[in-house]
Amino acid sequence: MTVTGARLLLRDLAQLATPAGTATPLRGSALGEVEVLEDAFVLCVGDTIEAVGRMRDLPALDSEVREVDCRGLCAVPGLVDCHTHAAFGGDRVGEFSLRAGGASYEELHAAGGGILSTVRATRAAGEAGLLAAVELHRSWMLAAGTTTFEAKSGYGLDRETELASLRAIREAGGIPTWLGAHAVPPEFDDADAYLDFALAEVLPEAAGIAEAADVFLERGAFDAAQALRYLAACRDAGLALRLHGDQFTESGAIPLAVELAARSVDHLEATGKEGIRALAASEVVGVLLPASALFLDRPMPPARPLVDAGAAVALATDFNPGSAFCESLPLVCSLAATQLHLSPAEALAACTVNAAHVLGRADRIGRLAPGYRADVTLLAAPDWRYLAYHLGGRVVAGVVVAGELR
Ligand code: NIG
Ligand code: FE
């Protein structure tokens, strides 16, 4: 049921939890500071939060307020998934079964499977099929408590399908990122020839739809010099910059991200001490994707050393058909607590305010506070920390998106 109305009151919440303060991104000890109100309310006017507080402090309201009884529920800021690949056709369930039998992700990729098999299915889907796919994935994310999602192209790798992917993401309510440098498609002999094409033929129009550009900087994909060329052109076209880096090997992603003042470098499963130090000394956010490490049976990223060194980190799903068929940020929070040794409070900030920062929206989303967009994730739990505690559980009771209860 969708409830719309000018004013919406979420009342009698068991708890309300929100990252403390107003700074962004949160780092160091501030990452773990969460404000918790017991017996709380959230009052929304239109698409904006007007007030939050304790029930005993609720002011008198006129009869036009739509009230929702939230006894037994907790409220956290609407979850923000800042790294997904939701625009794809087909699936990779066959490859998943092969990997279960011992085949490696990189071997499958090198043999023309992996990302390239999704490129074939995505090209065949057509724009309407792609939109239907993103909308389906969007519905899964909403059910899992995600109220804002970024999604990347990168499974088209031709002009038509890349642009159709970006349009489908925007139409489905997502924030599009042009991952024009995800893999070299089969019609090109090498990465440089493909980049010549992508930058000349796709970037001019992609820059008008996407907000950011992303590159897969990795052995077997694009090297640091190619990534630099691609990202510099994207920056000159007005896009924010992001990188897939240090997933399997340290190939120079962190120094490049710092040099180019990228918004984020994502994955970091292979990051060593020097990378941790360099990232911590920079403004670049490290986006951690533990569902991907789990799904591929890879080492987890060094989350605790990153946070302790002062790096800004965010958490995301990496939802995609090959390396992380998982749309659940609550599950990612459970992995953050059990595998990355982050506290539930650190995990909450990492997939709300810090994820919003990666998307350039931390002034409007990621907190439950007056003036922020009325995005709320309601948890079916007596304590907000069930977000991370209830491993794989049905913890999300519902969401409010821009003041609309869904
Ligand atoms: O973030 N590593 C590169 N890209 C995706 C995976 C894409 C795929 O396997 O289809 C990732 O893991
Ligand atoms: Fe990814």
Tab-separated table of C-alpha atoms and ligand atoms in Angstrom:
chain	number	residue	atom	x	y	z
A	1	MET	CA	0.000	0.000	0.000
A	2	THR	CA	1.273	3.473	-0.804
A	3	VAL	CA	0.223	6.244	1.569
A	4	THR	CA	0.656	9.760	0.216
A	5	GLY	CA	-0.138	13.009	1.950
A	6	ALA	CA	1.254	16.335	2.857
A	7	ARG	CA	2.188	15.474	6.434
A	8	LEU	CA	3.190	12.070	7.700
A	9	LEU	CA	3.857	11.168	11.333
A	10	LEU	CA	5.745	8.001	12.213
A	11	ARG	CA	4.816	7.660	15.871
A	12	ASP	CA	5.638	5.469	18.848
A	13	LEU	CA	8.863	4.132	17.353
A	14	ALA	CA	10.689	1.816	19.769
A	15	GLN	CA	13.906	3.582	18.727
A	16	LEU	CA	15.176	6.080	16.200
A	17	ALA	CA	18.880	5.885	15.303
A	18	THR	CA	20.830	8.333	13.136
A	19	PRO	CA	24.526	9.126	12.619
A	20	ALA	CA	25.423	11.931	15.025
A	21	GLY	CA	26.538	15.439	14.107
A	22	THR	CA	26.446	17.205	10.764
A	23	ALA	CA	29.915	16.552	9.328
A	24	THR	CA	30.466	14.476	6.201
A	25	PRO	CA	32.039	12.141	5.476
A	26	LEU	CA	32.334	10.668	8.968
A	27	ARG	CA	35.729	9.201	9.799
A	28	GLY	CA	37.705	7.937	12.789
A	29	SER	CA	35.815	7.747	16.059
A	30	ALA	CA	32.992	9.935	14.652
A	31	LEU	CA	32.033	7.085	12.318
A	32	GLY	CA	30.750	5.135	15.300
A	33	GLU	CA	28.771	7.919	16.942
A	34	VAL	CA	25.074	7.323	16.608
A	35	GLU	CA	22.246	9.226	18.268
A	36	VAL	CA	19.528	6.968	19.618
A	37	LEU	CA	16.109	8.211	20.786
A	38	GLU	CA	13.767	5.816	22.589
A	39	ASP	CA	9.996	6.107	22.111
A	40	ALA	CA	10.411	8.449	19.183
A	41	PHE	CA	8.649	10.082	16.248
A	42	VAL	CA	9.526	11.361	12.774
A	43	LEU	CA	7.339	14.113	11.300
A	44	CYS	CA	7.549	14.602	7.532
A	45	VAL	CA	6.103	17.477	5.515
A	46	GLY	CA	5.989	16.743	1.815
A	47	ASP	CA	9.322	15.181	0.907
A	48	THR	CA	11.222	16.661	3.853
A	49	ILE	CA	11.698	15.807	7.535
A	50	GLU	CA	10.279	18.577	9.693
A	51	ALA	CA	11.086	17.199	13.133
A	52	VAL	CA	12.318	14.136	15.000
A	53	GLY	CA	12.126	13.641	18.741
A	54	ARG	CA	10.764	11.780	21.747
A	55	MET	CA	7.011	11.117	21.827
A	56	ARG	CA	6.716	13.091	25.037
A	57	ASP	CA	7.940	16.172	23.145
A	58	LEU	CA	5.593	15.771	20.177
A	59	PRO	CA	3.860	19.093	19.564
A	60	ALA	CA	0.076	19.272	19.045
A	61	LEU	CA	-0.704	18.533	15.395
A	62	ASP	CA	-3.772	19.345	13.334
A	63	SER	CA	-6.056	16.648	11.934
A	64	GLU	CA	-4.503	16.634	8.473
A	65	VAL	CA	-1.540	14.604	9.657
A	66	ARG	CA	-1.472	11.012	8.491
A	67	GLU	CA	-0.309	8.955	11.457
A	68	VAL	CA	1.457	5.595	11.262
A	69	ASP	CA	1.599	3.417	14.364
A	70	CYS	CA	5.239	2.286	14.615
A	71	ARG	CA	5.057	0.365	17.884
A	72	GLY	CA	7.598	-2.455	17.753
A	73	LEU	CA	9.573	-0.795	14.960
A	74	CYS	CA	12.847	1.155	14.791
A	75	ALA	CA	13.662	3.933	12.322
A	76	VAL	CA	17.041	4.508	10.682
A	77	PRO	CA	17.844	6.819	7.753
A	78	GLY	CA	16.790	5.356	4.412
A	79	LEU	CA	19.678	3.130	3.341
A	80	VAL	CA	21.855	4.382	0.492
A	81	ASP	CA	23.435	1.896	-1.912
A	82	CYS	CA	26.249	3.848	-3.581
A	83	HIS	CA	27.628	1.013	-5.742
A	84	THR	CA	25.453	-1.308	-7.840
A	85	HIS	CA	25.437	-2.695	-11.364
A	86	ALA	CA	21.642	-2.987	-11.616
A	87	ALA	CA	21.365	-2.525	-15.409
A	88	PHE	CA	21.915	-5.954	-16.915
A	89	GLY	CA	20.165	-8.651	-18.896
A	90	GLY	CA	20.220	-12.371	-18.158
A	91	ASP	CA	21.979	-13.954	-15.221
A	92	ARG	CA	25.180	-15.855	-14.427
A	93	VAL	CA	23.685	-18.776	-12.522
A	94	GLY	CA	25.522	-21.257	-14.756
A	95	GLU	CA	28.840	-19.569	-14.022
A	96	PHE	CA	27.936	-19.492	-10.342
A	97	SER	CA	27.565	-23.270	-10.430
A	98	LEU	CA	30.926	-23.628	-12.221
A	99	ARG	CA	32.575	-21.477	-9.582
A	100	ALA	CA	31.046	-23.649	-6.875
A	101	GLY	CA	32.875	-26.512	-8.604
A	102	GLY	CA	36.211	-24.701	-8.455
A	103	ALA	CA	36.441	-22.418	-11.549
A	104	SER	CA	37.827	-18.986	-10.704
A	105	TYR	CA	36.146	-15.652	-11.526
A	106	GLU	CA	39.253	-14.352	-13.307
A	107	GLU	CA	39.639	-17.549	-15.389
A	108	LEU	CA	35.994	-17.347	-16.513
A	109	HIS	CA	36.514	-13.689	-17.450
A	110	ALA	CA	39.674	-14.470	-19.429
A	111	ALA	CA	37.805	-17.229	-21.324
A	112	GLY	CA	35.150	-14.750	-22.561
A	113	GLY	CA	32.617	-15.572	-19.855
A	114	GLY	CA	32.098	-13.397	-16.809
A	115	ILE	CA	31.359	-9.748	-17.575
A	116	LEU	CA	31.393	-10.408	-21.336
A	117	SER	CA	28.616	-12.991	-21.086
A	118	THR	CA	26.457	-10.359	-19.367
A	119	VAL	CA	27.405	-7.908	-22.137
A	120	ARG	CA	25.873	-10.306	-24.682
A	121	ALA	CA	22.649	-10.668	-22.652
A	122	THR	CA	22.411	-6.921	-21.972
A	123	ARG	CA	22.838	-5.987	-25.636
A	124	ALA	CA	20.040	-8.444	-26.463
A	125	ALA	CA	17.652	-7.038	-23.829
A	126	GLY	CA	16.726	-3.799	-25.638
A	127	GLU	CA	15.902	-0.541	-23.869
A	128	ALA	CA	12.463	-1.679	-22.633
A	129	GLY	CA	13.925	-4.924	-21.341
A	130	LEU	CA	16.683	-3.024	-19.564
A	131	LEU	CA	14.211	-0.654	-17.941
A	132	ALA	CA	12.136	-3.613	-16.748
A	133	ALA	CA	15.279	-5.206	-15.321
A	134	VAL	CA	16.352	-2.073	-13.431
A	135	GLU	CA	12.808	-1.611	-12.102
A	136	LEU	CA	12.732	-5.208	-10.885
A	137	HIS	CA	16.096	-4.805	-9.180
A	138	ARG	CA	14.904	-1.503	-7.736
A	139	SER	CA	11.887	-3.280	-6.201
A	140	TRP	CA	14.214	-5.824	-4.555
A	141	MET	CA	16.341	-3.000	-3.152
A	142	LEU	CA	13.315	-1.173	-1.758
A	143	ALA	CA	12.152	-4.377	-0.041
A	144	ALA	CA	15.629	-4.597	1.491
A	145	GLY	CA	15.414	-1.030	2.840
A	146	THR	CA	17.374	0.876	0.173
A	147	THR	CA	15.759	4.243	-0.556
A	148	THR	CA	18.535	5.704	-2.756
A	149	PHE	CA	20.553	3.698	-5.252
A	150	GLU	CA	23.352	4.386	-7.642
A	151	ALA	CA	23.717	2.078	-10.643
A	152	LYS	CA	26.367	1.755	-13.295
A	153	SER	CA	26.203	1.008	-16.988
A	154	GLY	CA	29.089	-1.139	-18.196
A	155	TYR	CA	27.345	-4.192	-19.614
A	156	GLY	CA	26.589	-2.547	-22.958
A	157	LEU	CA	30.014	-1.305	-24.042
A	158	ASP	CA	28.508	-0.099	-27.292
A	159	ARG	CA	26.994	3.329	-27.778
A	160	GLU	CA	23.370	2.312	-27.920
A	161	THR	CA	23.349	-0.046	-24.939
A	162	GLU	CA	25.487	2.141	-22.683
A	163	LEU	CA	23.187	5.124	-23.225
A	164	ALA	CA	20.064	2.941	-22.888
A	165	SER	CA	21.432	1.607	-19.580
A	166	LEU	CA	22.024	5.113	-18.217
A	167	ARG	CA	18.542	6.245	-19.280
A	168	ALA	CA	16.936	3.145	-17.728
A	169	ILE	CA	18.724	3.765	-14.428
A	170	ARG	CA	17.553	7.360	-14.334
A	171	GLU	CA	14.000	6.442	-15.304
A	172	ALA	CA	13.858	3.807	-12.557
A	173	GLY	CA	14.842	6.457	-9.986
A	174	GLY	CA	18.539	5.605	-9.722
A	175	ILE	CA	21.651	7.769	-9.885
A	176	PRO	CA	23.521	6.773	-13.056
A	177	THR	CA	27.274	6.226	-13.310
A	178	TRP	CA	28.905	5.647	-16.693
A	179	LEU	CA	31.125	2.578	-16.318
A	180	GLY	CA	32.307	2.888	-19.893
A	181	ALA	CA	35.619	1.231	-18.982
A	182	HIS	CA	34.387	-2.027	-17.471
A	183	ALA	CA	35.815	-4.515	-19.989
A	184	VAL	CA	37.063	-4.506	-23.575
A	185	PRO	CA	34.224	-5.766	-25.793
A	186	PRO	CA	35.038	-8.453	-28.381
A	187	GLU	CA	34.758	-6.170	-31.443
A	188	PHE	CA	37.903	-4.267	-30.325
A	189	ASP	CA	41.430	-5.656	-30.447
A	190	ASP	CA	42.700	-3.846	-27.389
A	191	ALA	CA	41.783	-1.532	-24.538
A	192	ASP	CA	43.242	1.608	-26.147
A	193	ALA	CA	41.270	1.157	-29.353
A	194	TYR	CA	38.102	0.623	-27.318
A	195	LEU	CA	38.777	3.760	-25.232
A	196	ASP	CA	39.300	5.798	-28.436
A	197	PHE	CA	35.781	4.787	-29.434
A	198	ALA	CA	34.150	5.190	-26.003
A	199	LEU	CA	35.577	8.653	-25.356
A	200	ALA	CA	34.778	9.952	-28.842
A	201	GLU	CA	31.394	8.315	-29.435
A	202	VAL	CA	29.782	7.654	-26.056
A	203	LEU	CA	31.154	10.146	-23.519
A	204	PRO	CA	29.582	13.298	-25.013
A	205	GLU	CA	26.049	11.942	-24.569
A	206	ALA	CA	26.776	9.835	-21.470
A	207	ALA	CA	27.986	12.985	-19.688
A	208	GLY	CA	24.516	14.468	-20.108
A	209	ILE	CA	22.808	11.552	-18.348
A	210	ALA	CA	25.315	10.205	-15.812
A	211	GLU	CA	26.611	12.001	-12.713
A	212	ALA	CA	29.884	10.081	-12.428
A	213	ALA	CA	32.275	7.900	-14.399
A	214	ASP	CA	33.852	4.656	-13.209
A	215	VAL	CA	36.633	2.379	-14.447
A	216	PHE	CA	37.657	-1.209	-13.657
A	217	LEU	CA	41.382	-0.759	-12.987
A	218	GLU	CA	42.637	-4.332	-12.802
A	219	ARG	CA	44.810	-6.973	-14.406
A	220	GLY	CA	42.863	-8.171	-17.466
A	221	ALA	CA	40.730	-4.999	-17.631
A	222	PHE	CA	42.258	-1.464	-17.779
A	223	ASP	CA	45.706	-0.442	-16.520
A	224	ALA	CA	46.564	2.760	-14.641
A	225	ALA	CA	47.574	4.715	-17.768
A	226	GLN	CA	44.340	3.758	-19.526
A	227	ALA	CA	42.301	4.549	-16.428
A	228	LEU	CA	43.965	7.967	-16.190
A	229	ARG	CA	43.170	8.751	-19.818
A	230	TYR	CA	39.541	7.671	-19.427
A	231	LEU	CA	38.947	9.447	-16.108
A	232	ALA	CA	40.657	12.692	-17.147
A	233	ALA	CA	38.402	12.900	-20.211
A	234	CYS	CA	35.342	12.171	-18.063
A	235	ARG	CA	36.356	14.813	-15.544
A	236	ASP	CA	36.755	17.337	-18.358
A	237	ALA	CA	33.220	16.450	-19.466
A	238	GLY	CA	31.925	17.361	-15.996
A	239	LEU	CA	31.564	13.927	-14.402
A	240	ALA	CA	32.556	13.013	-10.845
A	241	LEU	CA	35.109	10.195	-10.739
A	242	ARG	CA	35.072	6.730	-9.183
A	243	LEU	CA	37.266	3.656	-9.584
A	244	HIS	CA	37.016	-0.095	-9.108
A	245	GLY	CA	40.427	-0.682	-7.570
A	246	ASP	CA	42.533	-3.224	-5.675
A	247	GLN	CA	39.911	-5.967	-6.152
A	248	PHE	CA	42.416	-8.695	-7.087
A	249	THR	CA	45.711	-6.815	-7.384
A	250	GLU	CA	47.112	-3.456	-6.300
A	251	SER	CA	47.474	-1.825	-9.699
A	252	GLY	CA	47.742	1.845	-8.775
A	253	ALA	CA	44.073	2.676	-8.154
A	254	ILE	CA	44.553	4.535	-4.861
A	255	PRO	CA	47.353	6.857	-6.057
A	256	LEU	CA	45.332	7.611	-9.185
A	257	ALA	CA	42.138	8.243	-7.190
A	258	VAL	CA	44.029	10.643	-4.928
A	259	GLU	CA	45.741	12.397	-7.850
A	260	LEU	CA	42.410	12.953	-9.614
A	261	ALA	CA	40.451	13.799	-6.421
A	262	ALA	CA	38.012	10.996	-7.203
A	263	ARG	CA	34.893	10.641	-5.099
A	264	SER	CA	35.716	7.027	-4.254
A	265	VAL	CA	37.814	3.968	-4.862
A	266	ASP	CA	35.783	0.798	-4.452
A	267	HIS	CA	36.606	-2.846	-3.495
A	268	LEU	CA	40.094	-2.656	-1.848
A	269	GLU	CA	40.241	-6.373	-1.037
A	270	ALA	CA	43.928	-6.378	-2.075
A	271	THR	CA	44.933	-3.043	-0.481
A	272	GLY	CA	48.105	-3.132	1.627
A	273	LYS	CA	49.620	-0.854	4.249
A	274	GLU	CA	50.805	1.916	1.919
A	275	GLY	CA	47.408	2.067	0.226
A	276	ILE	CA	45.681	2.332	3.598
A	277	ARG	CA	47.974	5.180	4.590
A	278	ALA	CA	47.482	7.053	1.312
A	279	LEU	CA	43.714	6.678	1.356
A	280	ALA	CA	43.475	7.773	4.996
A	281	ALA	CA	45.431	10.942	4.214
A	282	SER	CA	43.061	11.831	1.364
A	283	GLU	CA	39.493	12.991	0.750
A	284	VAL	CA	38.709	9.880	-1.316
A	285	VAL	CA	36.145	7.516	0.208
A	286	GLY	CA	36.922	3.798	0.288
A	287	VAL	CA	33.764	1.904	-0.654
A	288	LEU	CA	33.797	-1.566	0.889
A	289	LEU	CA	31.841	-4.374	-0.770
A	290	PRO	CA	31.958	-7.387	1.560
A	291	ALA	CA	29.116	-9.203	-0.223
A	292	SER	CA	31.323	-9.323	-3.323
A	293	ALA	CA	34.301	-10.698	-1.369
A	294	LEU	CA	32.012	-13.309	0.190
A	295	PHE	CA	30.346	-14.244	-3.107
A	296	LEU	CA	33.745	-14.737	-4.800
A	297	ASP	CA	35.359	-16.315	-1.717
A	298	ARG	CA	38.016	-13.600	-1.709
A	299	PRO	CA	39.763	-11.925	1.244
A	300	MET	CA	37.738	-9.192	2.948
A	301	PRO	CA	38.974	-5.581	2.560
A	302	PRO	CA	41.068	-4.185	5.457
A	303	ALA	CA	38.162	-2.222	6.897
A	304	ARG	CA	39.321	-1.942	10.500
A	305	PRO	CA	42.827	-0.719	9.605
A	306	LEU	CA	41.277	1.781	7.157
A	307	VAL	CA	38.875	3.209	9.739
A	308	ASP	CA	41.519	3.238	12.469
A	309	ALA	CA	43.938	5.071	10.154
A	310	GLY	CA	41.284	7.752	9.601
A	311	ALA	CA	40.033	6.833	6.123
A	312	ALA	CA	36.455	7.680	5.181
A	313	VAL	CA	34.659	4.459	4.275
A	314	ALA	CA	31.239	3.592	2.884
A	315	LEU	CA	29.506	0.237	2.482
A	316	ALA	CA	27.585	-0.913	-0.577
A	317	THR	CA	26.261	-4.143	-2.089
A	318	ASP	CA	28.005	-4.143	-5.521
A	319	PHE	CA	24.737	-5.801	-6.681
A	320	ASN	CA	25.504	-7.463	-10.045
A	321	PRO	CA	24.930	-10.851	-11.695
A	322	GLY	CA	28.521	-12.102	-11.475
A	323	SER	CA	30.398	-11.115	-8.350
A	324	ALA	CA	27.619	-10.107	-5.921
A	325	PHE	CA	24.067	-11.217	-6.678
A	326	CYS	CA	22.905	-9.522	-3.487
A	327	GLU	CA	20.774	-6.384	-3.108
A	328	SER	CA	20.627	-6.406	0.706
A	329	LEU	CA	22.373	-3.633	2.638
A	330	PRO	CA	21.199	-5.194	5.938
A	331	LEU	CA	23.140	-8.326	4.959
A	332	VAL	CA	26.117	-6.114	4.078
A	333	CYS	CA	25.843	-4.562	7.570
A	334	SER	CA	25.896	-8.064	9.075
A	335	LEU	CA	29.044	-8.849	7.065
A	336	ALA	CA	30.538	-5.524	8.154
A	337	ALA	CA	30.048	-6.483	11.790
A	338	THR	CA	31.098	-10.132	11.537
A	339	GLN	CA	33.815	-9.985	8.838
A	340	LEU	CA	35.042	-6.378	8.711
A	341	HIS	CA	34.932	-5.816	12.486
A	342	LEU	CA	32.938	-2.608	12.210
A	343	SER	CA	30.410	-1.841	14.925
A	344	PRO	CA	26.713	-1.656	13.984
A	345	ALA	CA	26.995	2.131	14.429
A	346	GLU	CA	29.949	2.329	12.010
A	347	ALA	CA	28.090	0.143	9.523
A	348	LEU	CA	25.001	2.365	9.744
A	349	ALA	CA	26.977	5.541	9.026
A	350	ALA	CA	28.844	3.807	6.201
A	351	CYS	CA	25.653	2.927	4.287
A	352	THR	CA	23.789	6.152	5.013
A	353	VAL	CA	25.630	9.445	5.410
A	354	ASN	CA	28.985	8.337	3.976
A	355	ALA	CA	27.332	6.595	1.029
A	356	ALA	CA	25.311	9.766	0.417
A	357	HIS	CA	28.599	11.713	0.417
A	358	VAL	CA	29.957	9.440	-2.330
A	359	LEU	CA	26.857	10.343	-4.350
A	360	GLY	CA	27.253	14.080	-3.656
A	361	ARG	CA	24.037	14.234	-1.639
A	362	ALA	CA	25.046	14.237	2.016
A	363	ASP	CA	23.344	17.578	2.621
A	364	ARG	CA	19.927	16.039	1.843
A	365	ILE	CA	20.086	12.309	2.567
A	366	GLY	CA	21.678	9.922	5.048
A	367	ARG	CA	20.397	11.352	8.331
A	368	LEU	CA	17.122	11.596	10.237
A	369	ALA	CA	17.142	15.308	10.974
A	370	PRO	CA	15.096	18.389	10.077
A	371	GLY	CA	15.666	19.549	6.507
A	372	TYR	CA	16.812	16.157	5.228
A	373	ARG	CA	14.753	14.281	2.649
A	374	ALA	CA	12.046	12.182	4.281
A	375	ASP	CA	13.674	8.819	3.574
A	376	VAL	CA	13.262	6.344	6.427
A	377	THR	CA	13.910	2.620	6.730
A	378	LEU	CA	11.674	0.942	9.305
A	379	LEU	CA	13.088	-2.120	11.028
A	380	ALA	CA	10.917	-4.872	12.505
A	381	ALA	CA	13.012	-5.004	15.662
A	382	PRO	CA	13.112	-3.762	19.252
A	383	ASP	CA	16.661	-2.399	18.817
A	384	TRP	CA	18.054	-0.661	15.697
A	385	ARG	CA	21.209	-2.796	15.860
A	386	TYR	CA	19.160	-5.718	14.509
A	387	LEU	CA	20.047	-4.064	11.176
A	388	ALA	CA	23.409	-5.866	11.474
A	389	TYR	CA	22.493	-8.478	14.062
A	390	HIS	CA	19.704	-10.303	12.216
A	391	LEU	CA	21.878	-12.166	9.703
A	392	GLY	CA	19.864	-12.699	6.524
A	393	GLY	CA	16.647	-12.013	8.452
A	394	ARG	CA	13.526	-10.167	7.362
A	395	VAL	CA	14.500	-7.087	9.296
A	396	VAL	CA	12.988	-4.409	7.039
A	397	ALA	CA	9.307	-3.682	7.769
A	398	GLY	CA	8.910	-0.895	5.210
A	399	VAL	CA	10.365	2.313	3.843
A	400	VAL	CA	9.386	5.936	3.471
A	401	VAL	CA	10.792	7.504	0.285
A	402	ALA	CA	10.557	11.281	-0.074
A	403	GLY	CA	7.667	11.338	2.396
A	404	GLU	CA	5.733	8.438	0.831
A	405	LEU	CA	5.190	5.284	2.861
A	406	ARG	CA	5.672	2.167	0.719
B	1	NIG	O1	32.353	-4.723	-9.055
B	1	NIG	N1	34.861	-5.971	-10.852
B	1	NIG	C1	34.238	-5.515	-11.770
B	1	NIG	N2	32.923	-5.318	-11.861
B	1	NIG	C2	31.938	-5.908	-10.999
B	1	NIG	C3	31.610	-7.301	-11.369
B	1	NIG	C4	30.945	-7.389	-12.634
B	1	NIG	C5	30.571	-8.765	-13.037
B	1	NIG	O2	31.174	-9.767	-12.621
B	1	NIG	O3	29.623	-8.821	-13.824
B	1	NIG	C6	32.331	-5.825	-9.549
B	1	NIG	O4	32.606	-6.836	-8.892
B	2	FE	FE	31.283	-3.095	-8.835
